Every structure is written in C-alpha cells, then in structure tokens.
CSV table of C-alpha atoms in Angstrom, one decimal:
chain,number,residue,atom,x,y,z
A,1,MET,CA,0.0,0.0,0.0
A,2,THR,CA,1.4,3.4,-1.0
A,3,ALA,CA,1.4,6.5,1.1
A,4,ASP,CA,-1.3,7.9,-1.2
A,5,ASP,CA,-3.4,4.7,-0.7
A,6,GLU,CA,-3.1,5.1,3.1
A,7,ILE,CA,-4.4,8.7,3.0
A,8,MET,CA,-7.1,7.8,0.5
A,9,ALA,CA,-8.2,5.0,2.8
A,10,ILE,CA,-8.9,7.6,5.5
A,11,ALA,CA,-10.8,9.7,2.9
A,12,LEU,CA,-12.9,6.6,2.2
A,13,GLU,CA,-13.7,6.3,5.9
A,14,GLU,CA,-15.1,9.8,5.7
A,15,ALA,CA,-17.0,9.0,2.6
A,16,ARG,CA,-18.7,6.1,4.4
A,17,LEU,CA,-19.6,8.4,7.3
A,18,ALA,CA,-21.3,10.7,4.7
A,19,ALA,CA,-23.2,7.7,3.2
A,20,ALA,CA,-24.4,6.6,6.6
A,21,ALA,CA,-25.8,10.1,7.2
A,22,GLY,CA,-27.6,10.1,3.8
A,23,GLU,CA,-25.1,12.4,2.2
A,24,VAL,CA,-23.4,11.8,-1.2
A,25,PRO,CA,-20.4,9.8,-0.1
A,26,ALA,CA,-17.4,12.0,-0.7
A,27,GLY,CA,-14.6,12.2,1.9
A,28,CYS,CA,-11.6,14.5,2.0
A,29,VAL,CA,-8.3,14.5,3.9
A,30,ILE,CA,-5.7,17.3,3.9
A,31,VAL,CA,-2.1,16.5,4.8
A,32,ASP,CA,0.8,18.8,5.5
A,33,ILE,CA,3.4,17.6,3.0
A,34,PRO,CA,6.6,18.2,5.0
A,35,SER,CA,5.5,16.5,8.2
A,36,GLY,CA,2.8,14.1,6.9
A,37,GLU,CA,0.5,15.4,9.6
A,38,ILE,CA,-3.2,15.3,8.9
A,39,LEU,CA,-4.5,18.9,9.0
A,40,ALA,CA,-8.1,18.1,8.4
A,41,ARG,CA,-10.6,15.5,7.4
A,42,ALA,CA,-14.2,15.9,6.4
A,43,HIS,CA,-17.1,14.5,4.5
A,44,ASN,CA,-20.1,15.9,2.6
A,45,ARG,CA,-22.6,17.6,4.9
A,46,THR,CA,-24.8,19.5,2.4
A,47,GLU,CA,-28.0,17.8,3.6
A,48,THR,CA,-27.1,17.8,7.2
A,49,LEU,CA,-26.1,21.5,7.4
A,50,HIS,CA,-28.5,22.7,4.7
A,51,ARG,CA,-25.6,24.4,2.9
A,52,PRO,CA,-24.9,23.9,-0.8
A,53,THR,CA,-21.2,24.7,-0.1
A,54,ALA,CA,-20.7,22.0,2.6
A,55,HIS,CA,-18.8,19.7,0.3
A,56,ALA,CA,-16.0,17.6,1.9
A,57,GLU,CA,-13.3,19.6,0.3
A,58,ILE,CA,-14.7,23.0,1.4
A,59,LEU,CA,-15.1,21.8,5.0
A,60,ALA,CA,-11.6,20.3,5.1
A,61,ILE,CA,-10.0,23.4,3.6
A,62,GLU,CA,-11.7,25.6,6.2
A,63,GLU,CA,-10.5,23.4,9.0
A,64,ALA,CA,-6.9,23.2,7.6
A,65,ALA,CA,-6.8,27.0,7.3
A,66,ARG,CA,-8.0,27.3,10.9
A,67,ARG,CA,-5.3,24.9,12.1
A,68,ARG,CA,-2.7,26.7,10.1
A,69,GLY,CA,-3.9,30.2,11.1
A,70,ASN,CA,-3.8,31.2,7.4
A,71,TRP,CA,-6.1,30.9,4.5
A,72,ARG,CA,-3.2,29.8,2.3
A,73,ILE,CA,-2.5,26.1,3.0
A,74,VAL,CA,0.6,25.8,0.8
A,75,ASP,CA,2.7,22.7,1.2
A,76,SER,CA,-0.5,20.6,1.6
A,77,ALA,CA,-2.0,17.7,-0.3
A,78,LEU,CA,-5.7,17.3,-0.6
A,79,TYR,CA,-7.1,13.8,-1.0
A,80,VAL,CA,-10.7,13.3,-2.0
A,81,THR,CA,-12.6,10.2,-3.0
A,82,LYS,CA,-14.4,11.9,-6.0
A,83,GLU,CA,-12.9,14.5,-8.4
A,84,PRO,CA,-13.6,18.0,-7.1
A,85,CYS,CA,-16.5,19.9,-8.6
A,86,PRO,CA,-15.8,23.4,-10.1
A,87,MET,CA,-16.7,25.1,-6.7
A,88,CYS,CA,-14.2,22.9,-4.8
A,89,ALA,CA,-11.6,23.2,-7.5
A,90,GLY,CA,-11.8,27.0,-7.2
A,91,ALA,CA,-11.4,26.8,-3.4
A,92,ILE,CA,-8.4,24.5,-3.8
A,93,ILE,CA,-6.8,26.9,-6.2
A,94,LEU,CA,-7.5,29.9,-3.9
A,95,ALA,CA,-6.2,28.0,-0.8
A,96,ARG,CA,-3.0,27.2,-2.7
A,97,CYS,CA,-3.0,23.5,-2.0
A,98,SER,CA,0.1,22.1,-3.6
A,99,ARG,CA,-1.3,18.7,-4.7
A,100,VAL,CA,-4.7,17.3,-5.4
A,101,VAL,CA,-5.3,13.5,-5.4
A,102,TRP,CA,-8.7,11.9,-6.1
A,103,GLY,CA,-10.1,8.5,-6.4
A,104,VAL,CA,-12.8,8.5,-9.1
A,105,ALA,CA,-13.2,11.0,-11.9
A,106,ASP,CA,-16.5,13.0,-12.3
A,107,PRO,CA,-17.1,13.0,-16.1
A,108,LYS,CA,-20.2,15.3,-15.7
A,109,ARG,CA,-18.9,18.0,-13.4
A,110,GLY,CA,-15.2,17.4,-12.8
A,111,GLY,CA,-13.2,20.5,-12.0
A,112,ALA,CA,-10.2,19.0,-13.8
A,113,SER,CA,-11.6,16.5,-16.4
A,114,VAL,CA,-14.4,18.6,-17.6
A,115,PHE,CA,-13.5,22.2,-16.8
A,116,ASP,CA,-9.7,22.0,-16.7
A,117,MET,CA,-9.6,24.4,-13.8
A,118,PHE,CA,-6.3,23.3,-12.3
A,119,ALA,CA,-4.4,23.8,-15.5
A,120,HIS,CA,-6.3,26.8,-16.8
A,121,PRO,CA,-3.8,29.6,-17.8
A,122,GLY,CA,-6.0,32.2,-16.3
A,123,VAL,CA,-5.6,31.0,-12.7
A,124,ASN,CA,-2.7,32.1,-10.5
A,125,HIS,CA,-2.0,28.7,-8.9
A,126,HIS,CA,-1.6,25.3,-10.5
A,127,PRO,CA,-1.5,22.3,-8.1
A,128,ALA,CA,-0.1,19.0,-9.1
A,129,VAL,CA,-3.0,16.6,-9.8
A,130,GLN,CA,-3.4,12.9,-9.8
A,131,GLY,CA,-6.5,10.8,-10.3
A,132,GLY,CA,-7.3,7.2,-10.0
A,133,VAL,CA,-5.9,6.5,-6.5
A,134,MET,CA,-8.0,3.6,-5.1
A,135,GLU,CA,-10.4,4.3,-7.9
A,136,LYS,CA,-12.2,0.9,-7.6
A,137,GLN,CA,-12.9,1.3,-3.9
A,138,CYS,CA,-14.0,5.0,-4.3
A,139,LEU,CA,-16.3,4.0,-7.2
A,140,GLU,CA,-17.8,1.1,-5.2
A,141,VAL,CA,-18.8,3.4,-2.3
A,142,LEU,CA,-20.5,5.8,-4.7
A,143,GLN,CA,-22.3,3.1,-6.7
A,144,THR,CA,-23.5,1.3,-3.6
A,145,PHE,CA,-24.9,4.6,-2.2
A,146,PHE,CA,-26.8,5.4,-5.3
A,147,LYS,CA,-28.1,1.9,-5.9
A,148,THR,CA,-29.4,1.8,-2.3
A,149,ARG,CA,-31.0,5.2,-2.8
A,150,ARG,CA,-32.8,4.2,-6.0
A,151,LYS,CA,-34.1,1.0,-4.4
A,152,SER,CA,-35.6,2.9,-1.5
A,153,LYS,CA,-37.6,5.3,-3.8
C-alpha cells in the first residue's frame, strides 16, 4: 500500500460516514506535505447542514486553514474520493493546495476532467493533480450509495 493509498483509505472512511448520514459519499483529507500530519478530514454535509457549499473539500479546507492560522494552505496535499467539482476546484486553487489527489473522476462535473480548472492559464495557482488512487474502492462506495438510494424510492 502506497502513502497515497493510506491517506485515501482515510478519505474513504469519511465517505462512508457521509453515506451513513444520507449524504453523497465523498470524503476528504488534507495533509501537511513536509510533516505528513493530517491537518483536516471531512465528508459531505450539504443535507445535514442545509448548505450547498458544505462539500467535503470546502469543510476540510476551512479546517486546515483554521489549524494553520492562514487561508493559504501551501505545502499541503488534498485527497478526495471523488474528483472536485468546479466550486471545490476553485477553493483548492484559492487556498494554494500544492497537490490534489482523487479516487474516481467525475465525467459530468469534474473541475479538472471537464472544466480543466487546475491547468487553466487564467488562474494564479496550478496544483499538481493525480486521479485514480484507489479508484475501484471509491467508485464502489458511490455506486452502492446510489443503488441503495434508487431502491428505497
């Protein structure tokens, strides 16, 4: 198991907490790159908090910024089970995360795969990106959640 897999496994734990709460199962972990310390972990809470911005990435970025005492969270790596949406990609760019790692791509709303936000020449920060880490496990959590949801309706 690689270091990326170990952190993504923690993000998957968060995603499962989201699913158990009836939230779309996305989980996020932010790590300080030099020390390897976890700065924040979160899962989607849009339904619970009645906030359209309460995505796992946004909640984790806010917590990491609080812990750092600075809205810039440079030298950090953000791990998320599903590719960030455009809102979250924008927040990641603004927060200056150094690296973004996701499990499963979002071919409908992906901030990278659809909108190319992380590489766009008009933005002032370009984090390193990597997709496909523990992709099978991340996809399984999402598919199970939506299959269960469809059956209950």
